[in-house]
PDB file of C-alpha atoms and ligand atoms in Angstrom:
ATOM      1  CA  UNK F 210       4.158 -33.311   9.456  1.00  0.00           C
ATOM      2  CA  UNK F 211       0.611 -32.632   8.763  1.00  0.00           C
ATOM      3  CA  UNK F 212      -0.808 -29.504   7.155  1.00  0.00           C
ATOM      4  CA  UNK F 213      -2.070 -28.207  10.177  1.00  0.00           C
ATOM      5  CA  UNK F 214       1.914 -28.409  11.915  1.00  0.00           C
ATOM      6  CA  UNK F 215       3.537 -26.290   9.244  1.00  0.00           C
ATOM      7  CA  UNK F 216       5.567 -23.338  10.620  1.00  0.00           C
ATOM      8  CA  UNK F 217       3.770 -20.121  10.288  1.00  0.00           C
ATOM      9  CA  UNK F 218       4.075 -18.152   6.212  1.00  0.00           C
ATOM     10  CA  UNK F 219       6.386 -15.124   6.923  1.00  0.00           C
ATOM     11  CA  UNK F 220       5.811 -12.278   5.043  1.00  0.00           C
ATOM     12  CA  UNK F 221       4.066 -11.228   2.089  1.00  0.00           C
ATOM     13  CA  UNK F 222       2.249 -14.675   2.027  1.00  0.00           C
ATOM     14  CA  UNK F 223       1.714 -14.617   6.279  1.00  0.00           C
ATOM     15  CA  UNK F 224      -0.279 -11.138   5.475  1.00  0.00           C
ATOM     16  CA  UNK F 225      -3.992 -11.535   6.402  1.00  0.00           C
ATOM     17  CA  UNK F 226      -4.124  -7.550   4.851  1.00  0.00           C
ATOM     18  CA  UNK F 227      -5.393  -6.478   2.067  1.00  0.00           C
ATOM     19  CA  UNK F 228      -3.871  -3.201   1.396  1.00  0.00           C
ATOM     20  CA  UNK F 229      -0.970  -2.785  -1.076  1.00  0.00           C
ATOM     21  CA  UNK F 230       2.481  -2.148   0.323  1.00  0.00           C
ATOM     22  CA  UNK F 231       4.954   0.006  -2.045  1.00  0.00           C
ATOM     23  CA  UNK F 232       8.179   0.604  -1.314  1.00  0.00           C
ATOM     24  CA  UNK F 233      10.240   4.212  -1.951  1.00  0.00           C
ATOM     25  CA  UNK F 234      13.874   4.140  -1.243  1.00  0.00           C
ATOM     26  CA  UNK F 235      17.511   5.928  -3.000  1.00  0.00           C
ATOM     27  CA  UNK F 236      19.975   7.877  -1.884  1.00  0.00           C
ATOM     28  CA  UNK F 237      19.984  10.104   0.718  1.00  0.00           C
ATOM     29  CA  UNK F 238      18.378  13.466   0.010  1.00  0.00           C
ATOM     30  CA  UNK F 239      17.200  12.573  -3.302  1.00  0.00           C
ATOM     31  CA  UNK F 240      13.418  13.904  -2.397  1.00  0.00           C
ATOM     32  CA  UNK F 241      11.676  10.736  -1.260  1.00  0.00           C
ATOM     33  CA  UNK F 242       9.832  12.554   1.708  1.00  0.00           C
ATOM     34  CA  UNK F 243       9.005  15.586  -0.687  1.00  0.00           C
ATOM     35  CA  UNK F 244       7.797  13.029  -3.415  1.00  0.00           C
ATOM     36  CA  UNK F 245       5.274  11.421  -0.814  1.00  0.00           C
ATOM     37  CA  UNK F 246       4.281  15.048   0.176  1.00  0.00           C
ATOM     38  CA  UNK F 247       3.507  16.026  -3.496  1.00  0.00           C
ATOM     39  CA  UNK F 248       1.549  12.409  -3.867  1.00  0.00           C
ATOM     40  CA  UNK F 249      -0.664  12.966  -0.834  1.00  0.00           C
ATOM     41  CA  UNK F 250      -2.969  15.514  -2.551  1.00  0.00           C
ATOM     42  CA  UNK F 251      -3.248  13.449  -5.695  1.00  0.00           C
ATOM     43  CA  UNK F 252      -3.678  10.196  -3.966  1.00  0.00           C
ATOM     44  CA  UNK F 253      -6.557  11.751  -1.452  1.00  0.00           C
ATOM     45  CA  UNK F 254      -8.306  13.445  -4.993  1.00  0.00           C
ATOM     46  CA  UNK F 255      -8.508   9.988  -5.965  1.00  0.00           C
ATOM     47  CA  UNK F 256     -10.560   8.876  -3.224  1.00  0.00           C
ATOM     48  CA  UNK F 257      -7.855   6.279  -2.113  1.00  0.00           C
ATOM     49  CA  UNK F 258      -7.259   5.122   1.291  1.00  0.00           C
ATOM     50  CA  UNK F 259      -3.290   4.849   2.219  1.00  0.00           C
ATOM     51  CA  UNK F 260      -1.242   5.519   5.276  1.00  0.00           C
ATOM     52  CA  UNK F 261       2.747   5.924   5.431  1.00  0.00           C
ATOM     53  CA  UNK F 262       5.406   4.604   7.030  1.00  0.00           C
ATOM     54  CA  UNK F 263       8.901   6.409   7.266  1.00  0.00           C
ATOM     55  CA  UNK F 264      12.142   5.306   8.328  1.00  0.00           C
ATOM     56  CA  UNK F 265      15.149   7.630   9.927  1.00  0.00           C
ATOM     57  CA  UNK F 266      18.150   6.301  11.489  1.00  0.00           C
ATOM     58  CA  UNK F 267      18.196   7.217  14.876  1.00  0.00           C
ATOM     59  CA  UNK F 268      14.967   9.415  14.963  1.00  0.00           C
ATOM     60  CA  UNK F 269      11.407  10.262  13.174  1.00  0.00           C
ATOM     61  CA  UNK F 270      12.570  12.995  11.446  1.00  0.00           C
ATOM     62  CA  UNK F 271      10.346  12.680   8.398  1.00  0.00           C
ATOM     63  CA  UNK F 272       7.199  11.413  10.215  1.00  0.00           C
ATOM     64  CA  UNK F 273       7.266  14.100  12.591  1.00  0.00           C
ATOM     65  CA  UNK F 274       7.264  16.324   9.035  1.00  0.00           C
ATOM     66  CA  UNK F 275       5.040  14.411   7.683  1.00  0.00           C
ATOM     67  CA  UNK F 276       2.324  14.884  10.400  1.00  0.00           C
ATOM     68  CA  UNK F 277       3.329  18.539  10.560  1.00  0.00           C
ATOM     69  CA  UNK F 278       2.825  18.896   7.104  1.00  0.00           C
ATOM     70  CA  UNK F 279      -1.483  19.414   7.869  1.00  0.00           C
ATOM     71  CA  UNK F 280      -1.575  16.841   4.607  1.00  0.00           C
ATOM     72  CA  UNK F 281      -2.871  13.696   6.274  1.00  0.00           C
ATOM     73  CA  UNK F 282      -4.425  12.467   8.975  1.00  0.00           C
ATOM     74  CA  UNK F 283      -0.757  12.368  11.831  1.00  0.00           C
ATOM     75  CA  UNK F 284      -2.584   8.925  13.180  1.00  0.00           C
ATOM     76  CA  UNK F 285      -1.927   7.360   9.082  1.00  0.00           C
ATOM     77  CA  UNK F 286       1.913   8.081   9.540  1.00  0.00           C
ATOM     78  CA  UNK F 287       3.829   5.713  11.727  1.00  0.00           C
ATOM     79  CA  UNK F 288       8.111   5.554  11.915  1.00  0.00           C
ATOM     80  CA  UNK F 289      10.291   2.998  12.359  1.00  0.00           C
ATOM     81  CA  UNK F 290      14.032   4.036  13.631  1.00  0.00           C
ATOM     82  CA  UNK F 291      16.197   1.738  11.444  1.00  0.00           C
ATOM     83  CA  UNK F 292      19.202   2.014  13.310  1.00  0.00           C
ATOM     84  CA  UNK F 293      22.926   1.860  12.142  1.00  0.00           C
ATOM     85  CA  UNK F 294      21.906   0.384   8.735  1.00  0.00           C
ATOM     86  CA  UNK F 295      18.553   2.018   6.106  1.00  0.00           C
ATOM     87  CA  UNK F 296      18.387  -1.285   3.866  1.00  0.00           C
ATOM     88  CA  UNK F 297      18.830  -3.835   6.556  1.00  0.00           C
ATOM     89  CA  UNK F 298      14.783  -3.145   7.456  1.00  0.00           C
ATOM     90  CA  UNK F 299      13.440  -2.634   4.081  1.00  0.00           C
ATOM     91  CA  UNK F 300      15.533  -6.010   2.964  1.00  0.00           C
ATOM     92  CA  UNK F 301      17.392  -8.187   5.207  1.00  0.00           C
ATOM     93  CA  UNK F 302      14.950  -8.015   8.185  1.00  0.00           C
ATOM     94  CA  UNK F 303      11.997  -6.018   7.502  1.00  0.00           C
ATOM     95  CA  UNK F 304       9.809  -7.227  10.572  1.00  0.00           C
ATOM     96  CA  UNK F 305       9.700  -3.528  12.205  1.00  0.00           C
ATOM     97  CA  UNK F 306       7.877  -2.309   8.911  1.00  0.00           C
ATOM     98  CA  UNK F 307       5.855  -5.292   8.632  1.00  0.00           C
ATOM     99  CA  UNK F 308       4.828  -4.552  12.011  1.00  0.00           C
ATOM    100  CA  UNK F 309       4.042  -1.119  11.053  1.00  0.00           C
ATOM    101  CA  UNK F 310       2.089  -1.862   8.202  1.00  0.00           C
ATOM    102  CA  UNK F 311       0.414  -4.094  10.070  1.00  0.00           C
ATOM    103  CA  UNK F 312      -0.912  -1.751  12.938  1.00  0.00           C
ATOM    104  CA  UNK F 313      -2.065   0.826  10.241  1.00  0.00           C
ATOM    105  CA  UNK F 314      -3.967  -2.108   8.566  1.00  0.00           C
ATOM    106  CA  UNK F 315      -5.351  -3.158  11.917  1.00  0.00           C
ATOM    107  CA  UNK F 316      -6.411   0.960  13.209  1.00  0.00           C
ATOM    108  CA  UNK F 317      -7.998   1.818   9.856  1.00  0.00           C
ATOM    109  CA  UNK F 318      -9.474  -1.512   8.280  1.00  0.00           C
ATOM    110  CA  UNK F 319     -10.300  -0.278   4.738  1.00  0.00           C
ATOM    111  CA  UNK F 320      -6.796   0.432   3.827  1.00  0.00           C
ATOM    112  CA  UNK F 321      -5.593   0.244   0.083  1.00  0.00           C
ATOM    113  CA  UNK F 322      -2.127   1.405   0.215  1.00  0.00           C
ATOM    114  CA  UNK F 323       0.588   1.749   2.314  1.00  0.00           C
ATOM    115  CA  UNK F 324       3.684   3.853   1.386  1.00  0.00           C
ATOM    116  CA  UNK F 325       6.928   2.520   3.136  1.00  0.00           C
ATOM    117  CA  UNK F 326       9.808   5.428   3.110  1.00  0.00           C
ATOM    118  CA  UNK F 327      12.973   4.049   3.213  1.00  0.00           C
ATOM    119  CA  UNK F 328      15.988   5.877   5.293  1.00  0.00           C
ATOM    120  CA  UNK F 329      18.202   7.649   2.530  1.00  0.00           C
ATOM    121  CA  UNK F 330      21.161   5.023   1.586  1.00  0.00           C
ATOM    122  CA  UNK F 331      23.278   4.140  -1.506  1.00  0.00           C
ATOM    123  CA  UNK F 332      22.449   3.180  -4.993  1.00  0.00           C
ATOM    124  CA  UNK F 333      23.101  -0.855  -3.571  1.00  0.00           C
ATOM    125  CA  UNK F 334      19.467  -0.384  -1.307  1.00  0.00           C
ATOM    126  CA  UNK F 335      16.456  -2.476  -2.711  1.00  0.00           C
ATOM    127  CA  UNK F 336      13.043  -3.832  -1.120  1.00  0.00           C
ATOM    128  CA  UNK F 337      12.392  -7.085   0.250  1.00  0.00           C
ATOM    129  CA  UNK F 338       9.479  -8.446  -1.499  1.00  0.00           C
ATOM    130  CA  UNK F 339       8.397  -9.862   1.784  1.00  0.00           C
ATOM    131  CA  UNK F 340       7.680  -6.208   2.993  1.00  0.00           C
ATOM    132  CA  UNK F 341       6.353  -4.635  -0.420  1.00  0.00           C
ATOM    133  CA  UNK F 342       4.395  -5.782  -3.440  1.00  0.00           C
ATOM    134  CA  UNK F 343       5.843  -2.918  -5.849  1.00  0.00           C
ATOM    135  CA  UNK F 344       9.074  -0.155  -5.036  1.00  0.00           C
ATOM    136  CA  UNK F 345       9.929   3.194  -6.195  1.00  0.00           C
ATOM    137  CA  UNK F 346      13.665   4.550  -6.499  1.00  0.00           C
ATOM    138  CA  UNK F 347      14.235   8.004  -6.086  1.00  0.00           C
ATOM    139  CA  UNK F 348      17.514   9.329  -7.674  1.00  0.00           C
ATOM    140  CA  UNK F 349      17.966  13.062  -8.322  1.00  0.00           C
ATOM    141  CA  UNK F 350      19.183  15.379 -11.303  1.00  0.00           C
ATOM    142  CA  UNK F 351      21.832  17.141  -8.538  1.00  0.00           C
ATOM    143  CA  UNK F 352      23.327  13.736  -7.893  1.00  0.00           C
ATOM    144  CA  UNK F 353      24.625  13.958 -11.090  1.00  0.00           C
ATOM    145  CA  UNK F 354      24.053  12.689 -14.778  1.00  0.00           C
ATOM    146  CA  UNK F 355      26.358   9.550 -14.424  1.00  0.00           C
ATOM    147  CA  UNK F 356      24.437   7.570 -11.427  1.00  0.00           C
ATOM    148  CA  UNK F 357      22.025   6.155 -14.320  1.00  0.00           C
ATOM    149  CA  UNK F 358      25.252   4.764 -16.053  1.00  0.00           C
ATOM    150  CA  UNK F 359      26.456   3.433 -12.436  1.00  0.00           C
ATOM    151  CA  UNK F 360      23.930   0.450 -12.527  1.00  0.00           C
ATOM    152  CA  UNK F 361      23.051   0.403  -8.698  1.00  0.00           C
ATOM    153  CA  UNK F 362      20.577  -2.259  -8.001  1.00  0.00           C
ATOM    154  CA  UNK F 363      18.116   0.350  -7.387  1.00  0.00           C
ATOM    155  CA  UNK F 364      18.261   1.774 -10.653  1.00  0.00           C
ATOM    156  CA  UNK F 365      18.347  -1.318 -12.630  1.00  0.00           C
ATOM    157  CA  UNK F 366      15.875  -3.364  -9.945  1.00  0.00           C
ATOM    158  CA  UNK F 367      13.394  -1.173  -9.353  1.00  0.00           C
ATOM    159  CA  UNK F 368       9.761  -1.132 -10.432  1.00  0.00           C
ATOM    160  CA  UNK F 369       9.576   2.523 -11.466  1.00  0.00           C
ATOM    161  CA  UNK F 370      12.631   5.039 -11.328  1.00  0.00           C
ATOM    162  CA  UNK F 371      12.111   8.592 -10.594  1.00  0.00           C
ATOM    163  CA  UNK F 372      14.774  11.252 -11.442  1.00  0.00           C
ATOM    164  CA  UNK F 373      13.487  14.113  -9.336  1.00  0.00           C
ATOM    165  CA  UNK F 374      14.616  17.909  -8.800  1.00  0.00           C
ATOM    166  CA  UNK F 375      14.809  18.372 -12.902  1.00  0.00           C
ATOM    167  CA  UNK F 376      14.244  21.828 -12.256  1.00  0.00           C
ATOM    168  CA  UNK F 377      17.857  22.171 -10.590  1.00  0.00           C
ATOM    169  CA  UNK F 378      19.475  20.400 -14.349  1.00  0.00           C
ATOM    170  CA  UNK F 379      20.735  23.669 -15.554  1.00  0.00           C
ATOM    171  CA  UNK F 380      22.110  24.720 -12.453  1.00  0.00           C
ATOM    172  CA  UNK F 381      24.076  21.516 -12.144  1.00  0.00           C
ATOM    173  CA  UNK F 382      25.386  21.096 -15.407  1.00  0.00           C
ATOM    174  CA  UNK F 383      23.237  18.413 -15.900  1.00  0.00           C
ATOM    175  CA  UNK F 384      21.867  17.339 -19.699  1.00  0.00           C
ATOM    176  CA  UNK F 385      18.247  15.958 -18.462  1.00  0.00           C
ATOM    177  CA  UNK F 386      17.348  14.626 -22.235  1.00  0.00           C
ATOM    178  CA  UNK F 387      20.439  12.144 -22.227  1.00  0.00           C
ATOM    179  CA  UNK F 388      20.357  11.604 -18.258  1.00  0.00           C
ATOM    180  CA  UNK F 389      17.072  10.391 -19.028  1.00  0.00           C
ATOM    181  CA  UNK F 390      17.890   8.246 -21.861  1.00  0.00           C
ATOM    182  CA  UNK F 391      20.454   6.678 -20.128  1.00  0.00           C
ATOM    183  CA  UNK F 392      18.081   5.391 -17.458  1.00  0.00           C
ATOM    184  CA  UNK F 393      15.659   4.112 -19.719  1.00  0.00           C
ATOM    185  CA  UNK F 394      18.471   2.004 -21.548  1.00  0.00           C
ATOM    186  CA  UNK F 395      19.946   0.759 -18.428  1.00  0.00           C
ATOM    187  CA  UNK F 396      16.588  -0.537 -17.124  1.00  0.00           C
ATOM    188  CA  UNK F 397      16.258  -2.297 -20.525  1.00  0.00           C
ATOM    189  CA  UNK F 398      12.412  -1.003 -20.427  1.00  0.00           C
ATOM    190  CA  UNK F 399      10.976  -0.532 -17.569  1.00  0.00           C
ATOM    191  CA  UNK F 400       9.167   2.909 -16.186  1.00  0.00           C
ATOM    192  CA  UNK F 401      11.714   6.217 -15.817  1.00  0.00           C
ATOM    193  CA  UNK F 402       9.100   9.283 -14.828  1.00  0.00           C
ATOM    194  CA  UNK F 403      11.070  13.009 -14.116  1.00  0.00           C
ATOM    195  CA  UNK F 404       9.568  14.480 -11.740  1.00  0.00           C
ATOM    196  CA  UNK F 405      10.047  17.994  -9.612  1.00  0.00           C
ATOM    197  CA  UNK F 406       8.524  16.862  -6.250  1.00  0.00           C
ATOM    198  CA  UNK F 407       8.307  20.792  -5.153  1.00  0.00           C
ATOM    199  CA  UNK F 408       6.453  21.743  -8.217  1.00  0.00           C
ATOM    200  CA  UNK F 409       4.273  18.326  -8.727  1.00  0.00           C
ATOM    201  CA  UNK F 410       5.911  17.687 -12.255  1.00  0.00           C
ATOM    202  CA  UNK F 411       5.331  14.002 -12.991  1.00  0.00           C
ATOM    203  CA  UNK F 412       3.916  13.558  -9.933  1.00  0.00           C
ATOM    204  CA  UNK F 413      -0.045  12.556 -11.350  1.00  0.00           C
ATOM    205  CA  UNK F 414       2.206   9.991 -13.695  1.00  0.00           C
ATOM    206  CA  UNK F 415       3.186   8.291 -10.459  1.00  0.00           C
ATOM    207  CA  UNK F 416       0.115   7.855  -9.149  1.00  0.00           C
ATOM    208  CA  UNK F 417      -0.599   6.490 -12.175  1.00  0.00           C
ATOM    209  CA  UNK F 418       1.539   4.011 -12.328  1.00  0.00           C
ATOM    210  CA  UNK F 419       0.957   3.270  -8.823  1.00  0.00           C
ATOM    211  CA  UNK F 420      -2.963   2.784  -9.489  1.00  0.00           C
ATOM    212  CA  UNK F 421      -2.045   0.122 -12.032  1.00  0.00           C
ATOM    213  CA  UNK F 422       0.020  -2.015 -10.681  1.00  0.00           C
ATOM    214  CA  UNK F 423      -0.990  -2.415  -7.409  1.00  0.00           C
ATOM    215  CA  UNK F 424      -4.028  -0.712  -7.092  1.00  0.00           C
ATOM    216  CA  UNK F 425      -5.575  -2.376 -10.796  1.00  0.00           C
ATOM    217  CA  UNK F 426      -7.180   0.814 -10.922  1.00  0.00           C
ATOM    218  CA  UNK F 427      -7.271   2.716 -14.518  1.00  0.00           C
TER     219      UNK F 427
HETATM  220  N1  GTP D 684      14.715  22.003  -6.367  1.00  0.00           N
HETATM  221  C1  GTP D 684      14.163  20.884  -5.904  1.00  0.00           C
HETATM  222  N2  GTP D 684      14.363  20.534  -4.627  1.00  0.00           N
HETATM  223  C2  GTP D 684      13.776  19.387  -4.186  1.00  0.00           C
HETATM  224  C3  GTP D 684      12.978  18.561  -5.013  1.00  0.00           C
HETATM  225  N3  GTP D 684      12.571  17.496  -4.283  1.00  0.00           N
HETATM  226  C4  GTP D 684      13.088  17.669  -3.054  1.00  0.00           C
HETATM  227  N4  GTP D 684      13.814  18.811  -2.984  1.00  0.00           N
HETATM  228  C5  GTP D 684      14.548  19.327  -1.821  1.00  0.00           C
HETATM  229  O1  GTP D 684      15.595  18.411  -1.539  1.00  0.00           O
HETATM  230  C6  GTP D 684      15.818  18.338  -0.130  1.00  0.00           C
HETATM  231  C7  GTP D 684      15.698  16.884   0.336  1.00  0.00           C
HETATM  232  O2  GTP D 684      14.364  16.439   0.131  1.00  0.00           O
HETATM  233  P1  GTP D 684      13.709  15.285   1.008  1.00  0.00           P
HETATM  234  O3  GTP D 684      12.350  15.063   0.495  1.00  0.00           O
HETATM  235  O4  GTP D 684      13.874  15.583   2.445  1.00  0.00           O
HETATM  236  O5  GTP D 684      14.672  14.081   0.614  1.00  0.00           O
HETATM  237  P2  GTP D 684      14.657  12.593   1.171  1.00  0.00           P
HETATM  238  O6  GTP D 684      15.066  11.713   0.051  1.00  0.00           O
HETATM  239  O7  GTP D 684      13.357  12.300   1.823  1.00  0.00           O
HETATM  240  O8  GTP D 684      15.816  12.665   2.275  1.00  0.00           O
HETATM  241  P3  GTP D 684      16.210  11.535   3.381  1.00  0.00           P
HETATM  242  O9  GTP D 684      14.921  10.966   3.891  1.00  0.00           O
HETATM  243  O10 GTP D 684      16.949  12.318   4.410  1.00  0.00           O
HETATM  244  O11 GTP D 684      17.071  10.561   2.659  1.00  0.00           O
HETATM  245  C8  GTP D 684      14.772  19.250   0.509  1.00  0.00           C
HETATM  246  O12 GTP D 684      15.394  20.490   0.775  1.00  0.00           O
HETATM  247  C9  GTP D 684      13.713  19.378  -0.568  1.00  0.00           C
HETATM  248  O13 GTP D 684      13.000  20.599  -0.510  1.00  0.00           O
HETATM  249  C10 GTP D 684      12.797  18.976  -6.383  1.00  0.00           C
HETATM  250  O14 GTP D 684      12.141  18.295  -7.191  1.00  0.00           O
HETATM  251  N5  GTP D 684      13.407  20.111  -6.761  1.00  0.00           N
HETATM  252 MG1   MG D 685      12.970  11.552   3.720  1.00  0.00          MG
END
């Protein structure tokens, strides 16, 4: 077979795009679609150019907030209805958001960033790296303090956890200090940021983080 015969790249390596693709996913309800609200502002202040994508299960619940919301531009959110199961399109077959990417790419050609919302599923979801360069798990305080010491492959896989709503800690019983040092030992390392997504706590920290490691900005 000569190099011109090869089957088409899929994926990451088929993209012709340049923008970054993050992924945010965890369980359901744990404030990814209030965490993308609170990053809008900060990620517009910085002058960068992203769109989102959301997934629901049967509808487009949180694009249909999203565009609501006055935030962003409704033609930079798109949705993809995942059906019966949230991680199958984010990992087993993510060619619906690859798709979408893709068409937000191809309407507004100097995009940076896109910001995939997973539907809300269990601590077993994770990202195909075919669909996104970097991903984000959302856990919150109100799930409890032992989900850190569960060892989900979101927690542990991850490139940055979030433990959101630590505002709600003392009404939930919940010891945020050793919650938090939990994650960080479980994840042998890597990034743990706290945020409150309604208040913006943590929230520039993610954008940080984002900026650096896909973004290579400072
Ligand atoms: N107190 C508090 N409430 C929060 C915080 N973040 C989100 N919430 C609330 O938690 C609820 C769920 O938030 P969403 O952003 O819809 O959660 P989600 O993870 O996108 O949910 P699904 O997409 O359905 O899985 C909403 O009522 C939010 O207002 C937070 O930091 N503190
Ligand atoms: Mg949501």
């Amino acid at each position: 077979m000569s190099v011109h015969e090869l089957p088409p790249l899929v994926g990451a390596e088929a993209r012709p795009s340049v923008a970054a693709r993050i992924g945010i996913g965890g369980p359901v309800g744990s404030g990814k679609t209030a965490l993308i609200e609170a990053l809008i502002p900060v990620l517009q202040k910085r002058g960068i150019d992203f769109a989102v994508v959301t997934n629901d299960l049967v509808t487009k619940e949180d694009a249909e907030r999203l565009r609501r919301s006055g935030l962003i531009d409704p033609a930079r959110v798109s949705a993809v209805e995942a059906g019966a199961c949230p991680h199958t399109v984010i990992r087993e077959d993510p060619t619906l958001n690859i798709a979408a990417g893709d068409d937000l790419e191809a309407k507004f050609p100097g995009l940076e960033l896109i910001l995939f919302e997973s539907g809300g599923d269990n601590l077993a979801s994770t990202f195909s790296l075919d669909l996104v360069d970097w991903w984000i798990f959302v856990i919150d305080v109100a799930g409890g303090d032992d989900i850190p010491r569960k060892k989900g492959p979101g927690v542990l896989k991850c490139d940055l956890l979030v433990v959101n709503k630590v505002d709600l800690a003392p009404h939930v019983g919940v010891a945020l200090e050793p919650m938090l040092a939990e994650a960080q030992r479980v994840r042998a390392g890597k990034p743990v940021i706290a945020t409150n997504a309604r208040s913006g706590l943590g929230v520039d920290a993610i954008a940080d983080a984002i900026s650096s490691a896909v973004l290579f900005r400072a």
